[in-house]
Each structure stands twice: as structure tokens, then as C-alpha cells.
Short mmCIF file of C-alpha atoms and ligand atoms in Angstrom, two decimals:
data_model
loop_
_atom_site.label_atom_id
_atom_site.label_comp_id
_atom_site.label_asym_id
_atom_site.label_seq_id
_atom_site.Cartn_x
_atom_site.Cartn_y
_atom_site.Cartn_z
CA UNK A 47 -82.78 71.40 59.03
CA UNK A 48 -79.45 71.84 60.78
CA UNK A 49 -78.75 75.03 62.68
CA UNK A 50 -79.13 78.11 60.53
CA UNK A 51 -75.49 79.04 60.79
CA UNK A 52 -73.74 79.76 57.51
CA UNK A 53 -70.27 78.55 56.63
CA UNK A 54 -69.14 82.17 56.32
CA UNK A 55 -70.03 82.68 59.98
CA UNK A 56 -68.10 79.56 61.03
CA UNK A 57 -65.06 80.42 58.89
CA UNK A 58 -64.99 83.93 60.31
CA UNK A 59 -65.32 82.72 63.91
CA UNK A 60 -62.53 80.19 63.34
CA UNK A 61 -60.17 82.88 62.05
CA UNK A 62 -61.14 85.55 64.59
CA UNK A 63 -60.86 83.29 67.62
CA UNK A 64 -57.84 81.21 66.65
CA UNK A 65 -59.38 77.89 65.63
CA UNK A 66 -58.38 77.60 61.97
CA UNK A 67 -56.31 79.82 59.67
CA UNK A 68 -55.85 79.52 55.91
CA UNK A 69 -52.41 77.99 55.43
CA UNK A 70 -49.52 80.11 54.09
CA UNK A 71 -51.86 83.07 54.24
CA UNK A 72 -49.22 85.78 53.99
CA UNK A 73 -48.24 84.27 50.63
CA UNK A 74 -51.79 84.36 49.38
CA UNK A 75 -52.80 80.98 50.80
CA UNK A 76 -52.25 77.48 49.46
CA UNK A 77 -55.36 75.90 47.92
CA UNK A 78 -57.47 74.00 50.40
CA UNK A 79 -54.90 73.71 53.17
CA UNK A 80 -55.48 75.00 56.67
CA UNK A 81 -53.55 75.49 59.88
CA UNK A 82 -55.07 74.82 63.27
CA UNK A 83 -54.57 77.73 65.64
CA UNK A 84 -54.23 77.68 69.44
CA UNK A 85 -57.89 76.78 70.04
CA UNK A 86 -58.13 74.52 67.00
CA UNK A 87 -55.32 72.28 68.24
CA UNK A 88 -57.04 71.86 71.59
CA UNK A 89 -60.34 71.05 69.88
CA UNK A 90 -58.68 68.54 67.55
CA UNK A 91 -56.76 66.98 70.41
CA UNK A 92 -60.02 66.50 72.33
CA UNK A 93 -61.69 64.88 69.31
CA UNK A 94 -58.75 62.49 68.83
CA UNK A 95 -58.48 61.68 72.53
CA UNK A 96 -62.19 60.97 72.96
CA UNK A 97 -62.17 58.75 69.89
CA UNK A 98 -59.08 56.94 71.21
CA UNK A 99 -60.67 56.56 74.62
CA UNK A 100 -63.80 54.95 73.15
CA UNK A 101 -62.03 52.86 70.51
CA UNK A 102 -58.85 51.74 72.29
CA UNK A 103 -58.53 52.65 75.97
CA UNK A 104 -61.96 51.44 77.07
CA UNK A 105 -61.81 48.22 75.05
CA UNK A 106 -59.93 45.05 75.72
CA UNK A 107 -60.19 43.96 72.09
CA UNK A 108 -58.52 46.92 70.34
CA UNK A 109 -54.89 48.08 70.30
CA UNK A 110 -53.26 51.15 68.79
CA UNK A 111 -50.73 51.76 66.05
CA UNK A 112 -48.92 54.64 64.40
CA UNK A 113 -47.67 53.69 60.96
CA UNK A 114 -45.61 55.80 58.57
CA UNK A 115 -47.25 58.29 56.24
CA UNK A 116 -44.80 57.65 53.42
CA UNK A 117 -45.06 54.23 51.79
CA UNK A 118 -43.48 52.32 48.90
CA UNK A 119 -45.55 51.87 45.77
CA UNK A 120 -45.72 48.11 46.52
CA UNK A 121 -48.16 48.80 49.38
CA UNK A 122 -50.45 50.88 47.21
CA UNK A 123 -50.30 48.53 44.28
CA UNK A 124 -51.33 45.69 46.58
CA UNK A 125 -54.11 47.69 48.20
CA UNK A 126 -55.56 48.54 44.80
CA UNK A 127 -55.10 52.28 45.22
CA UNK A 128 -52.69 52.67 42.28
CA UNK A 129 -55.26 51.29 39.85
CA UNK A 130 -58.57 52.05 41.58
CA UNK A 131 -58.26 55.12 43.77
CA UNK A 132 -59.43 57.39 41.04
CA UNK A 133 -62.05 60.02 40.49
CA UNK A 134 -63.83 60.26 37.15
CA UNK A 135 -63.33 63.81 35.89
CA UNK A 136 -65.27 65.64 33.23
CA UNK A 137 -64.39 69.02 31.74
CA UNK A 138 -66.70 71.62 30.32
CA UNK A 139 -65.84 72.16 26.65
CA UNK A 140 -67.11 75.73 26.92
CA UNK A 141 -65.98 77.30 30.23
CA UNK A 142 -63.24 74.69 30.98
CA UNK A 143 -64.46 74.06 34.52
CA UNK A 144 -63.62 70.60 35.84
CA UNK A 145 -66.11 68.44 37.73
CA UNK A 146 -66.19 65.10 39.45
CA UNK A 147 -68.62 63.06 37.41
CA UNK A 148 -69.77 61.06 40.46
CA UNK A 149 -70.73 64.31 42.18
CA UNK A 150 -72.93 65.14 39.24
CA UNK A 151 -74.48 61.68 39.12
CA UNK A 152 -75.16 60.87 42.75
CA UNK A 153 -78.17 63.09 42.91
CA UNK A 154 -75.89 65.65 44.55
CA UNK A 155 -76.13 67.87 41.50
CA UNK A 156 -79.12 69.81 42.82
CA UNK A 157 -77.77 70.01 46.38
CA UNK A 158 -74.35 71.24 45.27
CA UNK A 159 -75.04 73.19 42.11
CA UNK A 160 -78.77 73.99 41.85
CA UNK A 161 -81.23 72.78 39.18
CA UNK A 162 -79.78 70.05 36.94
CA UNK A 163 -78.95 71.15 33.40
CA UNK A 164 -79.40 68.58 30.61
CA UNK A 165 -79.41 68.65 26.84
CA UNK A 166 -82.34 67.48 24.68
CA UNK A 167 -80.99 63.91 24.81
CA UNK A 168 -80.87 63.99 28.64
CA UNK A 169 -77.06 64.20 28.86
CA UNK A 170 -75.75 66.20 31.86
CA UNK A 171 -74.43 69.65 31.09
CA UNK A 172 -71.96 71.86 32.92
CA UNK A 173 -73.50 73.14 36.20
CA UNK A 174 -71.71 76.45 35.66
CA UNK A 175 -72.53 77.47 32.09
CA UNK A 176 -74.67 74.68 30.62
CA UNK A 177 -71.87 73.74 28.20
CA UNK A 178 -71.18 70.25 26.88
CA UNK A 179 -69.06 67.97 29.10
CA UNK A 180 -66.22 65.69 27.95
CA UNK A 181 -66.29 61.94 28.53
CA UNK A 182 -64.93 61.04 31.99
CA UNK A 183 -61.19 60.52 32.49
CA UNK A 184 -59.69 58.67 35.45
CA UNK A 185 -57.55 60.73 37.80
CA UNK A 186 -55.54 59.06 40.59
CA UNK A 187 -55.90 60.95 43.86
CA UNK A 188 -52.69 59.83 45.56
CA UNK A 189 -49.80 62.22 46.07
CA UNK A 190 -46.74 60.70 44.46
CA UNK A 191 -43.16 61.51 45.38
CA UNK A 192 -39.64 60.10 44.99
CA UNK A 193 -37.44 58.82 47.77
CA UNK A 194 -33.69 59.41 47.52
CA UNK A 195 -31.74 61.31 44.90
CA UNK A 196 -32.85 59.49 41.76
CA UNK A 197 -36.32 60.15 40.43
CA UNK A 198 -37.04 56.82 38.73
CA UNK A 199 -39.73 54.14 38.92
CA UNK A 200 -37.90 52.28 41.69
CA UNK A 201 -37.92 55.32 43.96
CA UNK A 202 -41.63 56.12 43.64
CA UNK A 203 -43.41 56.48 46.98
CA UNK A 204 -46.83 57.77 48.00
CA UNK A 205 -48.27 59.78 50.84
CA UNK A 206 -50.96 57.53 52.30
CA UNK A 207 -54.51 58.35 51.17
CA UNK A 208 -55.93 56.44 54.17
CA UNK A 209 -54.40 55.26 57.44
CA UNK A 210 -55.95 51.81 57.00
CA UNK A 211 -53.17 50.08 55.04
CA UNK A 212 -50.64 50.42 57.89
CA UNK A 213 -52.98 48.32 60.01
CA UNK A 214 -53.22 45.63 57.30
CA UNK A 215 -49.54 45.24 56.52
CA UNK A 216 -48.81 45.16 60.28
CA UNK A 217 -51.49 42.54 60.94
CA UNK A 218 -48.99 39.74 61.67
CA UNK A 219 -46.71 42.01 63.71
CA UNK A 220 -49.57 42.99 66.00
CA UNK A 221 -51.01 39.50 66.15
CA UNK A 222 -47.66 38.03 67.16
CA UNK A 223 -46.43 40.72 69.53
CA UNK A 224 -49.74 41.25 71.35
CA UNK A 225 -50.91 37.59 71.33
CA UNK A 226 -54.37 38.48 70.05
CA UNK A 227 -57.35 36.26 69.27
CA UNK A 228 -60.21 37.11 66.91
CA UNK A 229 -62.12 39.31 67.10
CA UNK A 230 -59.70 42.18 67.68
CA UNK A 231 -59.02 45.60 66.25
CA UNK A 232 -56.10 47.87 65.40
CA UNK A 233 -56.74 51.60 65.61
CA UNK A 234 -54.86 54.57 64.28
CA UNK A 235 -55.17 58.34 64.16
CA UNK A 236 -53.15 60.33 61.69
CA UNK A 237 -52.83 62.42 58.58
CA UNK A 238 -53.88 61.27 55.16
CA UNK A 239 -53.48 62.99 51.81
CA UNK A 240 -55.65 63.04 48.71
CA UNK A 241 -55.29 65.18 45.66
CA UNK A 242 -58.96 66.15 45.78
CA UNK A 243 -60.11 67.84 42.60
CA UNK A 244 -63.05 69.53 44.24
CA UNK A 245 -61.96 70.33 47.78
CA UNK A 246 -64.22 72.69 49.57
CA UNK A 247 -66.58 73.71 52.30
CA UNK A 248 -63.71 74.88 54.48
CA UNK A 249 -62.06 71.92 56.26
CA UNK A 250 -64.82 69.49 55.22
CA UNK A 251 -62.88 68.30 52.18
CA UNK A 252 -59.18 69.15 52.04
CA UNK A 253 -56.11 67.61 50.44
CA UNK A 254 -54.38 67.06 53.78
CA UNK A 255 -56.63 65.86 56.58
CA UNK A 256 -56.68 63.68 59.63
CA UNK A 257 -58.39 60.32 59.95
CA UNK A 258 -59.38 58.13 62.89
CA UNK A 259 -59.69 54.57 61.66
CA UNK A 260 -60.02 51.16 63.21
CA UNK A 261 -59.71 47.79 61.48
CA UNK A 262 -61.69 45.18 63.38
CA UNK A 263 -60.68 41.65 62.36
CA UNK A 264 -63.42 39.04 62.72
CA UNK A 265 -64.18 35.47 61.71
CA UNK A 266 -65.86 35.23 58.32
CA UNK A 267 -69.55 34.67 58.90
CA UNK A 268 -69.64 36.96 61.96
CA UNK A 269 -68.91 40.03 59.81
CA UNK A 270 -72.52 41.15 59.21
CA UNK A 271 -73.27 41.20 62.95
CA UNK A 272 -70.08 43.07 63.76
CA UNK A 273 -70.85 45.53 60.97
CA UNK A 274 -74.22 46.36 62.56
CA UNK A 275 -72.57 46.57 65.97
CA UNK A 276 -70.00 49.16 64.86
CA UNK A 277 -72.54 51.26 62.97
CA UNK A 278 -74.53 51.62 66.18
CA UNK A 279 -71.45 52.21 68.39
CA UNK A 280 -70.17 54.96 66.18
CA UNK A 281 -73.56 56.64 65.83
CA UNK A 282 -73.84 56.73 69.64
CA UNK A 283 -70.37 58.28 69.99
CA UNK A 284 -71.45 61.44 68.16
CA UNK A 285 -74.61 61.69 70.26
CA UNK A 286 -72.64 61.18 73.47
CA UNK A 287 -70.51 64.22 72.74
CA UNK A 288 -73.45 66.42 71.99
CA UNK A 289 -74.24 66.31 68.26
CA UNK A 290 -78.00 66.85 67.94
CA UNK A 291 -79.80 63.67 66.97
CA UNK A 292 -81.99 65.39 64.38
CA UNK A 293 -78.83 66.41 62.49
CA UNK A 294 -77.44 62.86 62.26
CA UNK A 295 -78.49 59.88 60.20
CA UNK A 296 -77.16 56.55 59.00
CA UNK A 297 -77.19 56.00 55.24
CA UNK A 298 -76.34 52.64 53.68
CA UNK A 299 -74.43 52.90 50.38
CA UNK A 300 -76.12 51.76 47.21
CA UNK A 301 -74.32 49.00 45.29
CA UNK A 302 -72.78 51.35 42.71
CA UNK A 303 -71.48 53.72 45.39
CA UNK A 304 -69.46 51.07 47.23
CA UNK A 305 -65.67 51.47 47.34
CA UNK A 306 -63.73 48.90 45.36
CA UNK A 307 -62.93 46.91 48.55
CA UNK A 308 -66.33 47.00 50.25
CA UNK A 309 -69.14 44.45 50.56
CA UNK A 310 -71.35 46.91 52.44
CA UNK A 311 -70.84 50.40 53.84
CA UNK A 312 -73.03 52.67 55.93
CA UNK A 313 -72.17 56.30 56.46
CA UNK A 314 -72.89 58.36 59.53
CA UNK A 315 -74.05 61.60 57.94
CA UNK A 316 -74.55 65.08 59.33
CA UNK A 317 -76.80 67.78 57.99
CA UNK A 318 -74.29 70.49 57.16
CA UNK A 319 -75.36 74.01 56.16
CA UNK A 320 -75.08 72.87 52.49
CA UNK A 321 -76.90 69.56 53.00
CA UNK A 322 -76.22 66.01 54.21
CA UNK A 323 -72.57 64.95 54.13
CA UNK A 324 -70.46 62.02 55.29
CA UNK A 325 -68.89 62.15 58.73
CA UNK A 326 -67.75 58.57 58.90
CA UNK A 327 -67.99 55.41 56.81
CA UNK A 328 -68.37 52.00 58.44
CA UNK A 329 -67.36 49.43 55.84
CA UNK A 330 -67.27 45.67 55.62
CA UNK A 331 -63.95 45.31 53.76
CA UNK A 332 -64.21 41.50 53.76
CA UNK A 333 -60.81 39.76 53.50
CA UNK A 334 -59.90 41.92 50.50
CA UNK A 335 -56.93 43.77 52.02
CA UNK A 336 -55.22 40.90 53.85
CA UNK A 337 -55.63 38.69 50.79
CA UNK A 338 -54.13 41.35 48.53
CA UNK A 339 -51.15 42.01 50.81
CA UNK A 340 -50.49 38.28 51.23
CA UNK A 341 -50.54 37.85 47.47
CA UNK A 342 -48.29 40.82 46.68
CA UNK A 343 -45.81 40.39 49.56
CA UNK A 344 -45.67 36.60 49.46
CA UNK A 345 -46.12 36.56 53.27
CA UNK A 346 -48.67 34.49 55.12
CA UNK A 347 -51.27 36.84 56.65
CA UNK A 348 -53.68 34.18 57.79
CA UNK A 349 -54.88 33.47 61.31
CA UNK A 350 -54.81 30.04 62.92
CA UNK A 351 -58.18 29.29 64.48
CA UNK A 352 -57.52 27.10 67.57
CA UNK A 353 -61.11 25.86 67.64
CA UNK A 354 -61.39 24.58 64.09
CA UNK A 355 -57.63 24.02 63.62
CA UNK A 356 -57.86 25.91 60.36
CA UNK A 357 -56.01 28.82 58.83
CA UNK A 358 -58.44 31.58 57.90
CA UNK A 359 -58.12 35.06 56.46
CA UNK A 360 -60.15 37.33 58.77
CA UNK A 361 -62.84 39.69 57.52
CA UNK A 362 -62.52 43.35 58.47
CA UNK A 363 -65.07 45.84 59.71
CA UNK A 364 -63.74 49.36 59.43
CA UNK A 365 -65.18 52.43 61.14
CA UNK A 366 -63.34 55.26 59.34
CA UNK A 367 -63.88 58.80 60.59
CA UNK A 368 -62.30 62.15 59.82
CA UNK A 369 -60.86 63.99 62.83
CA UNK A 370 -60.73 67.35 61.09
CA UNK A 371 -64.21 66.91 59.59
CA UNK A 372 -65.57 65.87 63.00
CA UNK A 373 -64.01 68.90 64.70
CA UNK A 374 -65.73 71.14 62.14
CA UNK A 375 -69.02 69.36 62.78
CA UNK A 376 -68.80 69.93 66.53
CA UNK A 377 -68.30 73.66 65.88
CA UNK A 378 -71.23 73.93 63.47
CA UNK A 379 -73.57 71.95 65.68
CA UNK A 380 -72.67 73.89 68.83
CA UNK A 381 -73.03 77.36 67.30
CA UNK A 382 -75.90 79.52 68.53
CA UNK A 383 -76.89 83.17 68.56
CA UNK A 384 -79.10 83.87 71.56
CA UNK A 385 -80.86 86.97 72.81
CA UNK A 386 -79.41 88.19 76.08
CA UNK A 387 -80.86 91.37 77.53
CA UNK A 388 -80.67 93.89 74.67
CA UNK A 389 -77.89 92.06 72.85
CA UNK A 390 -77.23 88.84 71.02
CA UNK A 391 -74.69 86.52 72.50
CA UNK A 392 -72.74 84.12 70.30
CA UNK A 393 -72.17 80.88 72.12
CA UNK A 394 -70.70 77.49 71.31
CA UNK A 395 -72.64 74.92 73.33
CA UNK A 396 -69.78 72.43 73.07
CA UNK A 397 -69.78 69.33 75.25
CA UNK A 398 -67.29 70.10 78.07
CA UNK A 399 -65.07 67.25 76.89
CA UNK A 400 -64.87 68.79 73.41
CA UNK A 401 -64.47 72.43 74.47
CA UNK A 402 -60.90 73.67 73.86
CA UNK A 403 -60.77 75.74 77.04
CA UNK A 404 -62.47 74.25 80.09
CA UNK A 405 -62.28 77.11 82.56
CA UNK A 406 -61.64 80.85 82.44
CA UNK A 407 -60.45 82.70 85.53
CA UNK A 408 -61.51 86.34 85.57
CA UNK A 409 -60.56 88.81 88.31
CA UNK A 410 -63.23 91.48 88.74
CA UNK A 411 -60.56 94.16 88.95
CA UNK A 412 -56.91 94.53 87.99
CA UNK A 413 -55.99 95.43 91.60
CA UNK A 414 -53.05 93.44 92.84
CA UNK A 415 -54.58 91.28 95.58
CA UNK A 416 -57.33 90.11 93.19
CA UNK A 417 -54.90 89.46 90.36
CA UNK A 418 -52.61 87.49 92.66
CA UNK A 419 -55.42 85.33 94.01
CA UNK A 420 -56.83 84.78 90.49
CA UNK A 421 -53.46 83.72 89.11
CA UNK A 422 -53.05 81.34 92.03
CA UNK A 423 -56.47 79.79 91.31
CA UNK A 424 -55.68 79.54 87.58
CA UNK A 425 -52.30 77.93 88.26
CA UNK A 426 -53.89 75.22 90.41
CA UNK A 427 -56.58 74.45 87.86
CA UNK A 428 -54.03 74.32 85.01
CA UNK A 429 -52.64 71.13 86.48
CA UNK A 430 -55.84 69.44 85.34
CA UNK A 431 -57.35 71.48 82.53
CA UNK A 432 -56.73 74.04 79.81
CA UNK A 433 -57.42 77.33 81.58
CA UNK A 434 -57.48 80.89 80.27
CA UNK A 435 -56.74 83.84 82.53
CA UNK A 436 -58.25 87.11 81.34
CA UNK A 437 -58.23 90.47 83.11
CA UNK A 438 -58.85 92.87 80.24
CA UNK A 439 -62.08 94.80 79.58
CA UNK A 440 -65.42 94.56 81.36
CA UNK A 441 -66.58 91.32 82.93
CA UNK A 442 -69.51 91.22 80.47
CA UNK A 443 -67.16 91.37 77.49
CA UNK A 444 -64.97 88.67 78.99
CA UNK A 445 -67.98 86.37 79.48
CA UNK A 446 -68.91 86.96 75.82
CA UNK A 447 -65.41 86.08 74.65
CA UNK A 448 -65.52 82.82 76.58
CA UNK A 449 -69.06 81.99 75.36
CA UNK A 450 -67.89 82.46 71.80
CA UNK A 451 -65.16 79.83 72.17
CA UNK A 452 -67.38 77.49 74.17
CA UNK A 453 -65.68 77.65 77.58
CA UNK A 454 -68.09 75.77 79.89
CA UNK A 455 -67.19 77.62 83.11
CA UNK A 456 -66.02 81.10 84.06
CA UNK A 457 -64.71 81.72 87.54
CA UNK A 458 -64.95 85.25 88.82
CA UNK A 459 -62.72 86.38 91.63
CA UNK A 460 -64.06 89.47 93.44
CA UNK A 461 -63.15 91.52 96.50
CA UNK A 462 -65.38 89.32 98.65
CA UNK A 463 -63.13 86.39 97.63
CA UNK A 464 -60.29 87.94 99.63
CA UNK A 465 -62.48 87.73 102.74
CA UNK A 466 -64.41 84.48 102.31
CA UNK A 467 -62.02 82.46 100.12
CA UNK A 468 -64.86 81.75 97.72
CA UNK A 469 -65.40 82.51 94.03
CA UNK A 470 -68.34 82.60 91.62
CA UNK A 471 -68.76 79.94 88.93
CA UNK A 472 -70.80 80.93 85.87
CA UNK A 473 -72.31 78.22 83.73
CA UNK A 474 -71.98 78.96 79.97
CA UNK A 475 -75.32 77.40 79.01
CA UNK A 476 -77.63 78.59 81.79
CA UNK A 477 -75.57 81.70 82.70
CA UNK A 478 -76.39 80.86 86.33
CA UNK A 479 -73.82 81.79 88.91
CA UNK A 480 -73.08 80.04 92.17
CA UNK A 481 -70.64 80.78 94.96
CA UNK A 482 -68.09 78.05 95.75
CA UNK A 483 -65.25 77.90 98.33
CA UNK A 484 -61.88 77.91 96.54
CA UNK A 485 -60.94 74.75 98.44
CA UNK A 486 -63.83 72.90 96.77
CA UNK A 487 -63.37 74.36 93.29
CA UNK A 488 -61.26 71.61 91.83
CA UNK A 489 -63.41 68.69 92.98
CA UNK A 490 -66.57 70.50 91.92
CA UNK A 491 -65.22 71.16 88.44
CA UNK A 492 -64.05 67.57 88.22
CA UNK A 493 -67.66 66.46 88.50
CA UNK A 494 -68.88 69.01 85.96
CA UNK A 495 -66.09 68.32 83.47
CA UNK A 496 -66.27 64.53 83.67
CA UNK A 497 -65.92 62.90 80.25
CA UNK A 498 -69.08 60.76 80.51
N1 GAP B 178 -60.15 53.72 55.01
C1 GAP B 178 -61.43 54.08 54.49
C2 GAP B 178 -61.51 55.48 54.10
O1 GAP B 178 -60.54 56.19 54.04
P1 GAP B 178 -63.21 57.32 53.37
O2 GAP B 178 -64.72 57.32 53.45
O3 GAP B 178 -62.56 57.65 52.10
O4 GAP B 178 -62.80 55.87 53.88
C3 GAP B 178 -63.04 58.12 55.85
O5 GAP B 178 -62.65 58.27 54.50
C4 GAP B 178 -63.33 59.47 56.46
O6 GAP B 178 -62.20 60.33 56.31
C5 GAP B 178 -64.49 60.23 55.82
O7 GAP B 178 -65.72 59.82 56.34
C6 GAP B 178 -64.17 61.66 56.18
O8 GAP B 178 -64.62 61.96 57.51
C7 GAP B 178 -62.65 61.67 56.17
N2 GAP B 178 -62.18 62.21 54.88
C8 GAP B 178 -62.03 61.55 53.70
N3 GAP B 178 -61.57 62.38 52.75
C9 GAP B 178 -61.43 63.60 53.32
C10 GAP B 178 -60.97 64.87 52.85
N4 GAP B 178 -60.55 65.05 51.61
N5 GAP B 178 -60.97 65.91 53.74
C11 GAP B 178 -61.36 65.74 55.02
N6 GAP B 178 -61.78 64.56 55.52
C12 GAP B 178 -61.82 63.50 54.69
#
């Protein structure tokens, strides 16, 4: 079982400490939308940057892209989203509650709603009241809008429901401008939008969210090997940044679960407080997307293979992760309540690379010489890291505040510091303290805060 933390505890910590706020809160909130507060933006930025580092910066075979969020309907007709990106919805004839039929069928019924209710003929009944359900209706999840002043068919546009399509319709642009050879990838981080009917579990499933996706173009025939390769790479990434192995698993999709474009998909799943849930899907999208865009646009999206002197349409392996969902997962996995003397300390054991604040500088007293020296130390460290300076309340309380937001190191400046030009570094996890000369502080922290 995952850590025993409840979602209520995580939601409350996020609000209290400035990670995530309900959006438009003073107007009563706006269903399933959230704003990332001062610590949340740092956390999200770290998640994005570490993903980018692993998927683009450290690789010679992947380049980046930032495509537009708004797209013409032609793109989404070609991609199949206009006709296929639908959820089957069923309504309860009695209490009128609306459900996603696939959520009731996937064996998730028990996990999400408790014991399955069925009628005498075995037909599923409403999880809420046991009432009869309607036949499923298809509901398209894309957000539709109109561009320009006239709201007619020609001006229909959509907010992207995945970042992937920008990488497909730019395939030739990237190929030509970057002189790439197969295999190579195009990566993108950005917002996507889905009109989810059953959003929930805080930022796990929202209507506006952020994705981190990479389309890796390979020669047909090498796709199965590359698929296995990326499943393993992505699994290791979560472990590298501290997610506990026992809370992670890889789950291949069954045939009837596969997305309309996929030959095979495996999910990296995490054991959330409510059960196992998807963190990332790694799909073999075959040549579906490039073929569709070539057909609908009339443009040639093939690749000329110098070896065989043939034009081929590459296959695509796609590791598709959620940045916002991953950030939530890091928080849940890092959360601990630990006995400390007569109290309980709340601590986020975040990997230093994920932690929103890296260092806190805490003067032992508010007396001027200490404050001046502390601010000087903080200013120097700020050139490299996100640093908090805090002089209010007792040192014990200040340590607690930093533990609760996962700050890996607290630096205490005391009266002795004025004499020996040294400070104390406290380690968040072990709570051990060591004395370090100020002159060596930066290089020492550099070692401790290294990304690998
Ligand atoms: N291009 C493929 C694709 O979009 P997906 O499995 O639908 O695949 C990829 O989405 C990832 O995006 C998911 O694993 C999840 O982390 C994230 N994601 C999808 N829908 C989400 C939502 N409504 N809220 C938050 N994250 C979401």
C-alpha cells in the first residue's frame, strides 16, 4: 500500500503552504480548475525541467518544440479526435447522476465506488443509488471555440486535448530544419484541455492540465524494441527522482482498452491513496498519425531512407506524461508524519531536485549583525538556487515550516558565525547538523543539490 496519507491532508497542505489553490476561489471556485501558488510553480517548473533534461538536453536524438494550443478543426479531424475522442456516458434514470461507462466496466467500479451493484439480469446499476442506467451516449471531450467574429462552421477551432499533434504536423518542418535521421524524437511540454465528465481527486484529473510528451519516430520493424526501451527509461525516471519503487508498476493495456491510434500501450502507474492510477502512458502509435495528416493535408510526410532508397512513413513511440499529475505524485509519495521528541513533524522527503525551495537561511536572532550576515549569505545562494530567508518565530518552528515544504537544507546563522565565519547546515531527512565555513557553503551545497 502507498503511504497512508489521505487526499484531504495533501489538499490542505497544498492550500496552507502555497502549492495549489482552487481557481477563482473568491467567486466560489470553478469546477476542477486549480491555480499553482508560489511553491507549486517552483515544483512544477522542477518537474518540467527534469523531464526536459532527461528527454531533450541529455539526448542527441531528441529536439524540442512548442506548438500552439489553439488549432483548426482540420487538425483534429485528421487526428481522429473529432470522431473518436469521446467518452461513453450513462445516466442514472433515478438520481440523474452521470457516469463514464468505461469507468464502471474496467473493474474500477469497486475501487472507485465500492461494491458493484447489478440487477437480476447482471446489468450494471448506478453506483450511487442502484437505479437503472441509460444506454451509453458518446460525448466529445474537446473544448470547441470560434475564431474571429463569425461563429460558423468555418471558424470552429479547438483547444488541444493532447500536445502530440503539434509534433506530427510539424514532422517535416523539424526533419528539414534540423537535418534529422531516424530514429529521432520531438518533445513538448504544455497545457492540454479536456472536458472531463468525471474530473476529480484534486489535480489528478482536471479539465486544464499540463502534459510532457515525446514522439519518437522510428523505422517500422524497430518499433517493438523502441517501445520496450522507452517503457524502461520512463519507469527509471520516476525512481531516479525518488518515487518509491513499491508504489510504481508497469501495466500493459488490454486490447479493448487501447486508444484508437495505438497498437500497444503500457502505463506507468502509481498507487495513489484511492488505488492504482495512470502516471504516464507509453504508446506505440504506429504510423497512424503521420498517415492521417498526410491524407488530410495532401502533404508528403514520408521519410526518405538513404540505406534502402525508399520512402517510408515512420512509426511512433510516444511516452506521454502529465506534469501536473506527476507533481501531485511527488507530493503524495514524499509526505511523512514522523515522531520527533514529544511532537510529530510533517516532512516532505522530496528529492532535492524536485523540492521547490532548496535552502532556507535562518538567523538565530533578529539582532542586526546576524540579520545582515544572514541576508548576505542568502543573497549569494540565490544566484544559484531558490532560497527562503526566515527570521520569524523560534528556530524549531522555522525548521518545521521548512520540513513541511520539503526544503532539503536549513542554514542557521548564530552569534558564533560573526566570529568564525561559519554556519550550521541542517539536513531535512536526518536532522543532523554540521558546521561549515561560509566560504565553502556554496560548493558544499552544489554537491548535495546535484541533479543526479
Ligand atoms: N498523447 C497521448 C495522450 O494524451 P493520455 O494517456 O490521454 O495520452 C497522457 O495522456 C498523460 O497526460 C496521462 O498519463 C496523464 O498523466 C495526463 N493526463 C491526461 N488527462 C489528464 C487530466 N484530465 N488531468 C490531468 N492529467 C491528465
